[in-house]
Amino acid sequence: MQQLSPQELRAWQTTDKPFLLVDVREPKEHTVANLGGLLIPLASVLKHLPDFDVQLPVVVYCKRGIRSQLAIQRLSARLPQVEFYNLDGGLQAWEKAK
């Protein structure tokens, strides 16, 4: 599984690299703090397969990076042609890296 550091994600954002950002936390968590992108809770990721553009890399994040890893495992089994990245350390690492 490919990992993307918070610094690498910031670089992607500042260079306008096209990618899809997906938050797999729950709506209540997303409301408190988020990095943007689509909110697709872990329990429903497989219901959202049509939301993924197979041409774009997908960065998946959660609080610490555990749920996002599970989401990527589930999604990559169904969408092997998509390039998935786990935000290493999740939102917590993103906040620390500021």
PDB file of N, CA and C in Angstrom:
ATOM      1  N   MET A   1       0.848  -1.181   0.000  1.00  0.00           N
ATOM      2  CA  MET A   1       0.000   0.000   0.000  1.00  0.00           C
ATOM      3  C   MET A   1       0.888   1.238   0.000  1.00  0.00           C
ATOM      4  N   GLN A   2       0.568   2.156  -0.887  1.00  0.00           N
ATOM      5  CA  GLN A   2       1.365   3.372  -0.991  1.00  0.00           C
ATOM      6  C   GLN A   2       0.970   4.368   0.104  1.00  0.00           C
ATOM      7  N   GLN A   3       1.974   4.943   0.733  1.00  0.00           N
ATOM      8  CA  GLN A   3       1.766   5.950   1.769  1.00  0.00           C
ATOM      9  C   GLN A   3       2.127   7.317   1.197  1.00  0.00           C
ATOM     10  N   LEU A   4       1.405   8.330   1.623  1.00  0.00           N
ATOM     11  CA  LEU A   4       1.687   9.696   1.220  1.00  0.00           C
ATOM     12  C   LEU A   4       1.834  10.508   2.499  1.00  0.00           C
ATOM     13  N   SER A   5       2.951  11.178   2.664  1.00  0.00           N
ATOM     14  CA  SER A   5       3.173  11.968   3.873  1.00  0.00           C
ATOM     15  C   SER A   5       2.347  13.251   3.804  1.00  0.00           C
ATOM     16  N   PRO A   6       2.088  13.878   4.950  1.00  0.00           N
ATOM     17  CA  PRO A   6       1.398  15.171   4.934  1.00  0.00           C
ATOM     18  C   PRO A   6       2.128  16.198   4.068  1.00  0.00           C
ATOM     19  N   GLN A   7       3.440  16.180   4.100  1.00  0.00           N
ATOM     20  CA  GLN A   7       4.216  17.120   3.290  1.00  0.00           C
ATOM     21  C   GLN A   7       3.999  16.872   1.791  1.00  0.00           C
ATOM     22  N   GLU A   8       3.962  15.610   1.411  1.00  0.00           N
ATOM     23  CA  GLU A   8       3.728  15.270   0.003  1.00  0.00           C
ATOM     24  C   GLU A   8       2.322  15.695  -0.431  1.00  0.00           C
ATOM     25  N   LEU A   9       1.338  15.483   0.447  1.00  0.00           N
ATOM     26  CA  LEU A   9      -0.021  15.904   0.128  1.00  0.00           C
ATOM     27  C   LEU A   9      -0.094  17.419  -0.039  1.00  0.00           C
ATOM     28  N   ARG A  10       0.566  18.153   0.837  1.00  0.00           N
ATOM     29  CA  ARG A  10       0.594  19.617   0.706  1.00  0.00           C
ATOM     30  C   ARG A  10       1.218  20.031  -0.631  1.00  0.00           C
ATOM     31  N   ALA A  11       2.267  19.330  -1.023  1.00  0.00           N
ATOM     32  CA  ALA A  11       2.910  19.628  -2.306  1.00  0.00           C
ATOM     33  C   ALA A  11       1.950  19.359  -3.463  1.00  0.00           C
ATOM     34  N   TRP A  12       1.196  18.266  -3.391  1.00  0.00           N
ATOM     35  CA  TRP A  12       0.211  17.974  -4.431  1.00  0.00           C
ATOM     36  C   TRP A  12      -0.819  19.100  -4.505  1.00  0.00           C
ATOM     37  N   GLN A  13      -1.264  19.567  -3.341  1.00  0.00           N
ATOM     38  CA  GLN A  13      -2.277  20.620  -3.301  1.00  0.00           C
ATOM     39  C   GLN A  13      -1.739  21.934  -3.867  1.00  0.00           C
ATOM     40  N   THR A  14      -0.512  22.277  -3.542  1.00  0.00           N
ATOM     41  CA  THR A  14       0.035  23.565  -3.985  1.00  0.00           C
ATOM     42  C   THR A  14       0.423  23.562  -5.460  1.00  0.00           C
ATOM     43  N   THR A  15       0.667  22.390  -6.019  1.00  0.00           N
ATOM     44  CA  THR A  15       1.016  22.320  -7.439  1.00  0.00           C
ATOM     45  C   THR A  15      -0.200  22.000  -8.301  1.00  0.00           C
ATOM     46  N   ASP A  16      -1.366  21.961  -7.688  1.00  0.00           N
ATOM     47  CA  ASP A  16      -2.612  21.669  -8.405  1.00  0.00           C
ATOM     48  C   ASP A  16      -2.593  20.325  -9.119  1.00  0.00           C
ATOM     49  N   LYS A  17      -1.890  19.363  -8.521  1.00  0.00           N
ATOM     50  CA  LYS A  17      -1.894  18.011  -9.082  1.00  0.00           C
ATOM     51  C   LYS A  17      -3.325  17.472  -8.999  1.00  0.00           C
ATOM     52  N   PRO A  18      -3.856  16.929 -10.077  1.00  0.00           N
ATOM     53  CA  PRO A  18      -5.218  16.382 -10.009  1.00  0.00           C
ATOM     54  C   PRO A  18      -5.239  15.072  -9.226  1.00  0.00           C
ATOM     55  N   PHE A  19      -6.115  15.016  -8.232  1.00  0.00           N
ATOM     56  CA  PHE A  19      -6.310  13.804  -7.443  1.00  0.00           C
ATOM     57  C   PHE A  19      -7.645  13.913  -6.727  1.00  0.00           C
ATOM     58  N   LEU A  20      -8.112  12.800  -6.222  1.00  0.00           N
ATOM     59  CA  LEU A  20      -9.345  12.759  -5.439  1.00  0.00           C
ATOM     60  C   LEU A  20      -8.962  12.540  -3.986  1.00  0.00           C
ATOM     61  N   LEU A  21      -9.515  13.350  -3.100  1.00  0.00           N
ATOM     62  CA  LEU A  21      -9.268  13.237  -1.670  1.00  0.00           C
ATOM     63  C   LEU A  21     -10.524  12.681  -1.019  1.00  0.00           C
ATOM     64  N   VAL A  22     -10.374  11.613  -0.219  1.00  0.00           N
ATOM     65  CA  VAL A  22     -11.520  10.951   0.391  1.00  0.00           C
ATOM     66  C   VAL A  22     -11.295  10.796   1.886  1.00  0.00           C
ATOM     67  N   ASP A  23     -12.269  11.271   2.664  1.00  0.00           N
ATOM     68  CA  ASP A  23     -12.278  11.145   4.120  1.00  0.00           C
ATOM     69  C   ASP A  23     -13.185   9.968   4.462  1.00  0.00           C
ATOM     70  N   VAL A  24     -12.662   8.953   5.145  1.00  0.00           N
ATOM     71  CA  VAL A  24     -13.465   7.769   5.472  1.00  0.00           C
ATOM     72  C   VAL A  24     -13.931   7.750   6.927  1.00  0.00           C
ATOM     73  N   ARG A  25     -13.857   8.916   7.576  1.00  0.00           N
ATOM     74  CA  ARG A  25     -14.364   8.999   8.949  1.00  0.00           C
ATOM     75  C   ARG A  25     -15.877   9.186   8.925  1.00  0.00           C
ATOM     76  N   GLU A  26     -16.453   9.311  10.098  1.00  0.00           N
ATOM     77  CA  GLU A  26     -17.887   9.510  10.223  1.00  0.00           C
ATOM     78  C   GLU A  26     -18.242  10.986  10.039  1.00  0.00           C
ATOM     79  N   PRO A  27     -19.481  11.293   9.648  1.00  0.00           N
ATOM     80  CA  PRO A  27     -19.879  12.687   9.425  1.00  0.00           C
ATOM     81  C   PRO A  27     -19.600  13.621  10.599  1.00  0.00           C
ATOM     82  N   LYS A  28     -19.808  13.149  11.813  1.00  0.00           N
ATOM     83  CA  LYS A  28     -19.562  13.997  12.987  1.00  0.00           C
ATOM     84  C   LYS A  28     -18.087  14.385  13.074  1.00  0.00           C
ATOM     85  N   GLU A  29     -17.201  13.445  12.789  1.00  0.00           N
ATOM     86  CA  GLU A  29     -15.757  13.727  12.804  1.00  0.00           C
ATOM     87  C   GLU A  29     -15.390  14.711  11.694  1.00  0.00           C
ATOM     88  N   HIS A  30     -15.989  14.512  10.544  1.00  0.00           N
ATOM     89  CA  HIS A  30     -15.704  15.360   9.382  1.00  0.00           C
ATOM     90  C   HIS A  30     -16.121  16.807   9.650  1.00  0.00           C
ATOM     91  N   THR A  31     -17.226  16.975  10.354  1.00  0.00           N
ATOM     92  CA  THR A  31     -17.724  18.311  10.675  1.00  0.00           C
ATOM     93  C   THR A  31     -16.757  19.061  11.585  1.00  0.00           C
ATOM     94  N   VAL A  32     -16.138  18.357  12.507  1.00  0.00           N
ATOM     95  CA  VAL A  32     -15.210  18.980  13.464  1.00  0.00           C
ATOM     96  C   VAL A  32     -13.939  19.457  12.763  1.00  0.00           C
ATOM     97  N   ALA A  33     -13.371  18.626  11.907  1.00  0.00           N
ATOM     98  CA  ALA A  33     -12.132  18.971  11.191  1.00  0.00           C
ATOM     99  C   ALA A  33     -12.013  18.078   9.970  1.00  0.00           C
ATOM    100  N   ASN A  34     -11.569  18.669   8.855  1.00  0.00           N
ATOM    101  CA  ASN A  34     -11.362  17.864   7.653  1.00  0.00           C
ATOM    102  C   ASN A  34     -10.410  18.579   6.704  1.00  0.00           C
ATOM    103  N   LEU A  35      -9.929  17.828   5.734  1.00  0.00           N
ATOM    104  CA  LEU A  35      -9.017  18.361   4.727  1.00  0.00           C
ATOM    105  C   LEU A  35      -9.738  18.653   3.424  1.00  0.00           C
ATOM    106  N   GLY A  36     -11.046  18.494   3.428  1.00  0.00           N
ATOM    107  CA  GLY A  36     -11.827  18.654   2.212  1.00  0.00           C
ATOM    108  C   GLY A  36     -12.018  17.316   1.537  1.00  0.00           C
ATOM    109  N   GLY A  37     -12.406  17.356   0.288  1.00  0.00           N
ATOM    110  CA  GLY A  37     -12.629  16.129  -0.453  1.00  0.00           C
ATOM    111  C   GLY A  37     -13.991  15.521  -0.172  1.00  0.00           C
ATOM    112  N   LEU A  38     -14.159  14.291  -0.631  1.00  0.00           N
ATOM    113  CA  LEU A  38     -15.411  13.570  -0.436  1.00  0.00           C
ATOM    114  C   LEU A  38     -15.454  12.917   0.933  1.00  0.00           C
ATOM    115  N   LEU A  39     -16.604  12.955   1.562  1.00  0.00           N
ATOM    116  CA  LEU A  39     -16.820  12.212   2.801  1.00  0.00           C
ATOM    117  C   LEU A  39     -17.523  10.914   2.434  1.00  0.00           C
ATOM    118  N   ILE A  40     -16.819   9.805   2.603  1.00  0.00           N
ATOM    119  CA  ILE A  40     -17.387   8.478   2.358  1.00  0.00           C
ATOM    120  C   ILE A  40     -16.994   7.603   3.546  1.00  0.00           C
ATOM    121  N   PRO A  41     -17.864   7.497   4.559  1.00  0.00           N
ATOM    122  CA  PRO A  41     -17.518   6.687   5.735  1.00  0.00           C
ATOM    123  C   PRO A  41     -17.107   5.261   5.355  1.00  0.00           C
ATOM    124  N   LEU A  42     -16.185   4.720   6.117  1.00  0.00           N
ATOM    125  CA  LEU A  42     -15.626   3.395   5.849  1.00  0.00           C
ATOM    126  C   LEU A  42     -16.697   2.351   5.579  1.00  0.00           C
ATOM    127  N   ALA A  43     -17.753   2.350   6.365  1.00  0.00           N
ATOM    128  CA  ALA A  43     -18.792   1.327   6.223  1.00  0.00           C
ATOM    129  C   ALA A  43     -19.485   1.371   4.864  1.00  0.00           C
ATOM    130  N   SER A  44     -19.391   2.488   4.164  1.00  0.00           N
ATOM    131  CA  SER A  44     -20.115   2.589   2.895  1.00  0.00           C
ATOM    132  C   SER A  44     -19.211   2.768   1.677  1.00  0.00           C
ATOM    133  N   VAL A  45     -17.913   2.540   1.821  1.00  0.00           N
ATOM    134  CA  VAL A  45     -17.012   2.792   0.679  1.00  0.00           C
ATOM    135  C   VAL A  45     -17.358   1.967  -0.550  1.00  0.00           C
ATOM    136  N   LEU A  46     -17.742   0.727  -0.372  1.00  0.00           N
ATOM    137  CA  LEU A  46     -18.022  -0.110  -1.540  1.00  0.00           C
ATOM    138  C   LEU A  46     -19.289   0.314  -2.266  1.00  0.00           C
ATOM    139  N   LYS A  47     -20.170   1.041  -1.604  1.00  0.00           N
ATOM    140  CA  LYS A  47     -21.384   1.544  -2.246  1.00  0.00           C
ATOM    141  C   LYS A  47     -21.071   2.739  -3.150  1.00  0.00           C
ATOM    142  N   HIS A  48     -19.874   3.292  -3.008  1.00  0.00           N
ATOM    143  CA  HIS A  48     -19.497   4.496  -3.748  1.00  0.00           C
ATOM    144  C   HIS A  48     -18.484   4.229  -4.862  1.00  0.00           C
ATOM    145  N   LEU A  49     -18.375   3.015  -5.314  1.00  0.00           N
ATOM    146  CA  LEU A  49     -17.410   2.695  -6.373  1.00  0.00           C
ATOM    147  C   LEU A  49     -17.555   3.594  -7.604  1.00  0.00           C
ATOM    148  N   PRO A  50     -18.773   3.952  -8.023  1.00  0.00           N
ATOM    149  CA  PRO A  50     -18.891   4.831  -9.193  1.00  0.00           C
ATOM    150  C   PRO A  50     -18.341   6.245  -8.979  1.00  0.00           C
ATOM    151  N   ASP A  51     -18.115   6.644  -7.732  1.00  0.00           N
ATOM    152  CA  ASP A  51     -17.589   7.976  -7.436  1.00  0.00           C
ATOM    153  C   ASP A  51     -16.092   8.099  -7.730  1.00  0.00           C
ATOM    154  N   PHE A  52     -15.435   6.994  -8.002  1.00  0.00           N
ATOM    155  CA  PHE A  52     -13.993   7.009  -8.207  1.00  0.00           C
ATOM    156  C   PHE A  52     -13.661   7.049  -9.694  1.00  0.00           C
ATOM    157  N   ASP A  53     -12.927   8.080 -10.091  1.00  0.00           N
ATOM    158  CA  ASP A  53     -12.441   8.224 -11.453  1.00  0.00           C
ATOM    159  C   ASP A  53     -11.158   7.412 -11.554  1.00  0.00           C
ATOM    160  N   VAL A  54     -11.170   6.390 -12.382  1.00  0.00           N
ATOM    161  CA  VAL A  54     -10.011   5.494 -12.453  1.00  0.00           C
ATOM    162  C   VAL A  54      -8.778   6.179 -13.033  1.00  0.00           C
ATOM    163  N   GLN A  55      -8.943   7.373 -13.588  1.00  0.00           N
ATOM    164  CA  GLN A  55      -7.814   8.111 -14.150  1.00  0.00           C
ATOM    165  C   GLN A  55      -7.067   8.937 -13.101  1.00  0.00           C
ATOM    166  N   LEU A  56      -7.683   9.159 -11.934  1.00  0.00           N
ATOM    167  CA  LEU A  56      -7.077  10.015 -10.914  1.00  0.00           C
ATOM    168  C   LEU A  56      -6.508   9.209  -9.755  1.00  0.00           C
ATOM    169  N   PRO A  57      -5.362   9.632  -9.220  1.00  0.00           N
ATOM    170  CA  PRO A  57      -4.907   9.029  -7.965  1.00  0.00           C
ATOM    171  C   PRO A  57      -5.884   9.419  -6.857  1.00  0.00           C
ATOM    172  N   VAL A  58      -6.039   8.542  -5.884  1.00  0.00           N
ATOM    173  CA  VAL A  58      -6.964   8.772  -4.783  1.00  0.00           C
ATOM    174  C   VAL A  58      -6.189   8.752  -3.476  1.00  0.00           C
ATOM    175  N   VAL A  59      -6.318   9.836  -2.703  1.00  0.00           N
ATOM    176  CA  VAL A  59      -5.707   9.916  -1.377  1.00  0.00           C
ATOM    177  C   VAL A  59      -6.823   9.718  -0.361  1.00  0.00           C
ATOM    178  N   VAL A  60      -6.650   8.728   0.495  1.00  0.00           N
ATOM    179  CA  VAL A  60      -7.661   8.387   1.496  1.00  0.00           C
ATOM    180  C   VAL A  60      -7.104   8.724   2.866  1.00  0.00           C
ATOM    181  N   TYR A  61      -7.949   9.349   3.705  1.00  0.00           N
ATOM    182  CA  TYR A  61      -7.479   9.695   5.047  1.00  0.00           C
ATOM    183  C   TYR A  61      -8.567   9.458   6.101  1.00  0.00           C
ATOM    184  N   CYS A  62      -8.103   9.364   7.338  1.00  0.00           N
ATOM    185  CA  CYS A  62      -8.966   9.240   8.504  1.00  0.00           C
ATOM    186  C   CYS A  62      -8.223   9.923   9.660  1.00  0.00           C
ATOM    187  N   LYS A  63      -8.530   9.551  10.873  1.00  0.00           N
ATOM    188  CA  LYS A  63      -7.897  10.209  12.022  1.00  0.00           C
ATOM    189  C   LYS A  63      -6.416   9.855  12.145  1.00  0.00           C
ATOM    190  N   ARG A  64      -6.096   8.542  12.121  1.00  0.00           N
ATOM    191  CA  ARG A  64      -4.714   8.103  12.325  1.00  0.00           C
ATOM    192  C   ARG A  64      -4.142   7.283  11.176  1.00  0.00           C
ATOM    193  N   GLY A  65      -4.962   6.945  10.202  1.00  0.00           N
ATOM    194  CA  GLY A  65      -4.472   6.179   9.063  1.00  0.00           C
ATOM    195  C   GLY A  65      -4.850   4.717   9.062  1.00  0.00           C
ATOM    196  N   ILE A  66      -5.604   4.279  10.054  1.00  0.00           N
ATOM    197  CA  ILE A  66      -5.977   2.863  10.136  1.00  0.00           C
ATOM    198  C   ILE A  66      -7.224   2.571   9.296  1.00  0.00           C
ATOM    199  N   ARG A  67      -8.281   3.351   9.500  1.00  0.00           N
ATOM    200  CA  ARG A  67      -9.495   3.152   8.708  1.00  0.00           C
ATOM    201  C   ARG A  67      -9.231   3.388   7.222  1.00  0.00           C
ATOM    202  N   SER A  68      -8.374   4.342   6.927  1.00  0.00           N
ATOM    203  CA  SER A  68      -8.067   4.607   5.517  1.00  0.00           C
ATOM    204  C   SER A  68      -7.341   3.418   4.884  1.00  0.00           C
ATOM    205  N   GLN A  69      -6.503   2.744   5.647  1.00  0.00           N
ATOM    206  CA  GLN A  69      -5.842   1.543   5.122  1.00  0.00           C
ATOM    207  C   GLN A  69      -6.868   0.457   4.821  1.00  0.00           C
ATOM    208  N   LEU A  70      -7.829   0.285   5.731  1.00  0.00           N
ATOM    209  CA  LEU A  70      -8.892  -0.707   5.507  1.00  0.00           C
ATOM    210  C   LEU A  70      -9.710  -0.349   4.273  1.00  0.00           C
ATOM    211  N   ALA A  71     -10.023   0.930   4.133  1.00  0.00           N
ATOM    212  CA  ALA A  71     -10.791   1.376   2.965  1.00  0.00           C
ATOM    213  C   ALA A  71     -10.027   1.078   1.681  1.00  0.00           C
ATOM    214  N   ILE A  72      -8.743   1.364   1.665  1.00  0.00           N
ATOM    215  CA  ILE A  72      -7.934   1.125   0.471  1.00  0.00           C
ATOM    216  C   ILE A  72      -7.878  -0.363   0.141  1.00  0.00           C
ATOM    217  N   GLN A  73      -7.764  -1.204   1.162  1.00  0.00           N
ATOM    218  CA  GLN A  73      -7.757  -2.647   0.910  1.00  0.00           C
ATOM    219  C   GLN A  73      -9.053  -3.078   0.236  1.00  0.00           C
ATOM    220  N   ARG A  74     -10.177  -2.574   0.731  1.00  0.00           N
ATOM    221  CA  ARG A  74     -11.477  -2.930   0.158  1.00  0.00           C
ATOM    222  C   ARG A  74     -11.634  -2.370  -1.256  1.00  0.00           C
ATOM    223  N   LEU A  75     -11.272  -1.118  -1.422  1.00  0.00           N
ATOM    224  CA  LEU A  75     -11.445  -0.463  -2.716  1.00  0.00           C
ATOM    225  C   LEU A  75     -10.506  -1.011  -3.780  1.00  0.00           C
ATOM    226  N   SER A  76      -9.258  -1.241  -3.416  1.00  0.00           N
ATOM    227  CA  SER A  76      -8.296  -1.707  -4.423  1.00  0.00           C
ATOM    228  C   SER A  76      -8.620  -3.119  -4.907  1.00  0.00           C
ATOM    229  N   ALA A  77      -9.321  -3.902  -4.092  1.00  0.00           N
ATOM    230  CA  ALA A  77      -9.755  -5.226  -4.548  1.00  0.00           C
ATOM    231  C   ALA A  77     -10.792  -5.106  -5.658  1.00  0.00           C
ATOM    232  N   ARG A  78     -11.605  -4.045  -5.614  1.00  0.00           N
ATOM    233  CA  ARG A  78     -12.650  -3.822  -6.619  1.00  0.00           C
ATOM    234  C   ARG A  78     -12.192  -2.902  -7.756  1.00  0.00           C
ATOM    235  N   LEU A  79     -11.239  -2.041  -7.463  1.00  0.00           N
ATOM    236  CA  LEU A  79     -10.750  -1.069  -8.442  1.00  0.00           C
ATOM    237  C   LEU A  79      -9.222  -1.156  -8.541  1.00  0.00           C
ATOM    238  N   PRO A  80      -8.709  -2.287  -9.038  1.00  0.00           N
ATOM    239  CA  PRO A  80      -7.254  -2.469  -9.061  1.00  0.00           C
ATOM    240  C   PRO A  80      -6.510  -1.488  -9.972  1.00  0.00           C
ATOM    241  N   GLN A  81      -7.216  -0.869 -10.894  1.00  0.00           N
ATOM    242  CA  GLN A  81      -6.576   0.065 -11.815  1.00  0.00           C
ATOM    243  C   GLN A  81      -6.366   1.450 -11.195  1.00  0.00           C
ATOM    244  N   VAL A  82      -6.966   1.713 -10.029  1.00  0.00           N
ATOM    245  CA  VAL A  82      -6.846   3.018  -9.374  1.00  0.00           C
ATOM    246  C   VAL A  82      -5.595   3.057  -8.510  1.00  0.00           C
ATOM    247  N   GLU A  83      -4.914   4.174  -8.536  1.00  0.00           N
ATOM    248  CA  GLU A  83      -3.719   4.389  -7.728  1.00  0.00           C
ATOM    249  C   GLU A  83      -4.153   5.014  -6.392  1.00  0.00           C
ATOM    250  N   PHE A  84      -4.171   4.193  -5.337  1.00  0.00           N
ATOM    251  CA  PHE A  84      -4.603   4.653  -4.021  1.00  0.00           C
ATOM    252  C   PHE A  84      -3.396   5.006  -3.155  1.00  0.00           C
ATOM    253  N   TYR A  85      -3.554   6.055  -2.343  1.00  0.00           N
ATOM    254  CA  TYR A  85      -2.535   6.468  -1.383  1.00  0.00           C
ATOM    255  C   TYR A  85      -3.195   6.648  -0.024  1.00  0.00           C
ATOM    256  N   ASN A  86      -2.536   6.166   0.997  1.00  0.00           N
ATOM    257  CA  ASN A  86      -2.985   6.371   2.372  1.00  0.00           C
ATOM    258  C   ASN A  86      -2.240   7.578   2.943  1.00  0.00           C
ATOM    259  N   LEU A  87      -2.970   8.529   3.513  1.00  0.00           N
ATOM    260  CA  LEU A  87      -2.306   9.650   4.174  1.00  0.00           C
ATOM    261  C   LEU A  87      -1.652   9.107   5.432  1.00  0.00           C
ATOM    262  N   ASP A  88      -0.353   9.020   5.415  1.00  0.00           N
ATOM    263  CA  ASP A  88       0.421   8.424   6.503  1.00  0.00           C
ATOM    264  C   ASP A  88       0.196   9.191   7.807  1.00  0.00           C
ATOM    265  N   GLY A  89      -0.362   8.508   8.802  1.00  0.00           N
ATOM    266  CA  GLY A  89      -0.621   9.125  10.097  1.00  0.00           C
ATOM    267  C   GLY A  89      -1.932   9.878  10.176  1.00  0.00           C
ATOM    268  N   GLY A  90      -2.633   9.967   9.062  1.00  0.00           N
ATOM    269  CA  GLY A  90      -3.956  10.572   9.027  1.00  0.00           C
ATOM    270  C   GLY A  90      -3.992  12.045   9.380  1.00  0.00           C
ATOM    271  N   LEU A  91      -5.154  12.471   9.808  1.00  0.00           N
ATOM    272  CA  LEU A  91      -5.379  13.871  10.153  1.00  0.00           C
ATOM    273  C   LEU A  91      -4.492  14.311  11.312  1.00  0.00           C
ATOM    274  N   GLN A  92      -4.198  13.392  12.224  1.00  0.00           N
ATOM    275  CA  GLN A  92      -3.311  13.739  13.344  1.00  0.00           C
ATOM    276  C   GLN A  92      -1.927  14.128  12.840  1.00  0.00           C
ATOM    277  N   ALA A  93      -1.381  13.370  11.920  1.00  0.00           N
ATOM    278  CA  ALA A  93      -0.052  13.683  11.371  1.00  0.00           C
ATOM    279  C   ALA A  93      -0.107  14.990  10.567  1.00  0.00           C
ATOM    280  N   TRP A  94      -1.200  15.199   9.854  1.00  0.00           N
ATOM    281  CA  TRP A  94      -1.371  16.437   9.089  1.00  0.00           C
ATOM    282  C   TRP A  94      -1.298  17.644  10.017  1.00  0.00           C
ATOM    283  N   GLU A  95      -1.999  17.563  11.150  1.00  0.00           N
ATOM    284  CA  GLU A  95      -2.015  18.677  12.117  1.00  0.00           C
ATOM    285  C   GLU A  95      -0.613  18.897  12.719  1.00  0.00           C
ATOM    286  N   LYS A  96       0.080  17.834  13.029  1.00  0.00           N
ATOM    287  CA  LYS A  96       1.432  17.939  13.612  1.00  0.00           C
ATOM    288  C   LYS A  96       2.433  18.520  12.618  1.00  0.00           C
ATOM    289  N   ALA A  97       2.203  18.266  11.343  1.00  0.00           N
ATOM    290  CA  ALA A  97       3.163  18.685  10.319  1.00  0.00           C
ATOM    291  C   ALA A  97       3.000  20.158   9.916  1.00  0.00           C
ATOM    292  N   LYS A  98       2.025  20.834  10.467  1.00  0.00           N
ATOM    293  CA  LYS A  98       1.782  22.247  10.092  1.00  0.00           C
ATOM    294  C   LYS A  98       2.974  23.100  10.414  1.00  0.00           C
TER     295      LYS A  98
END
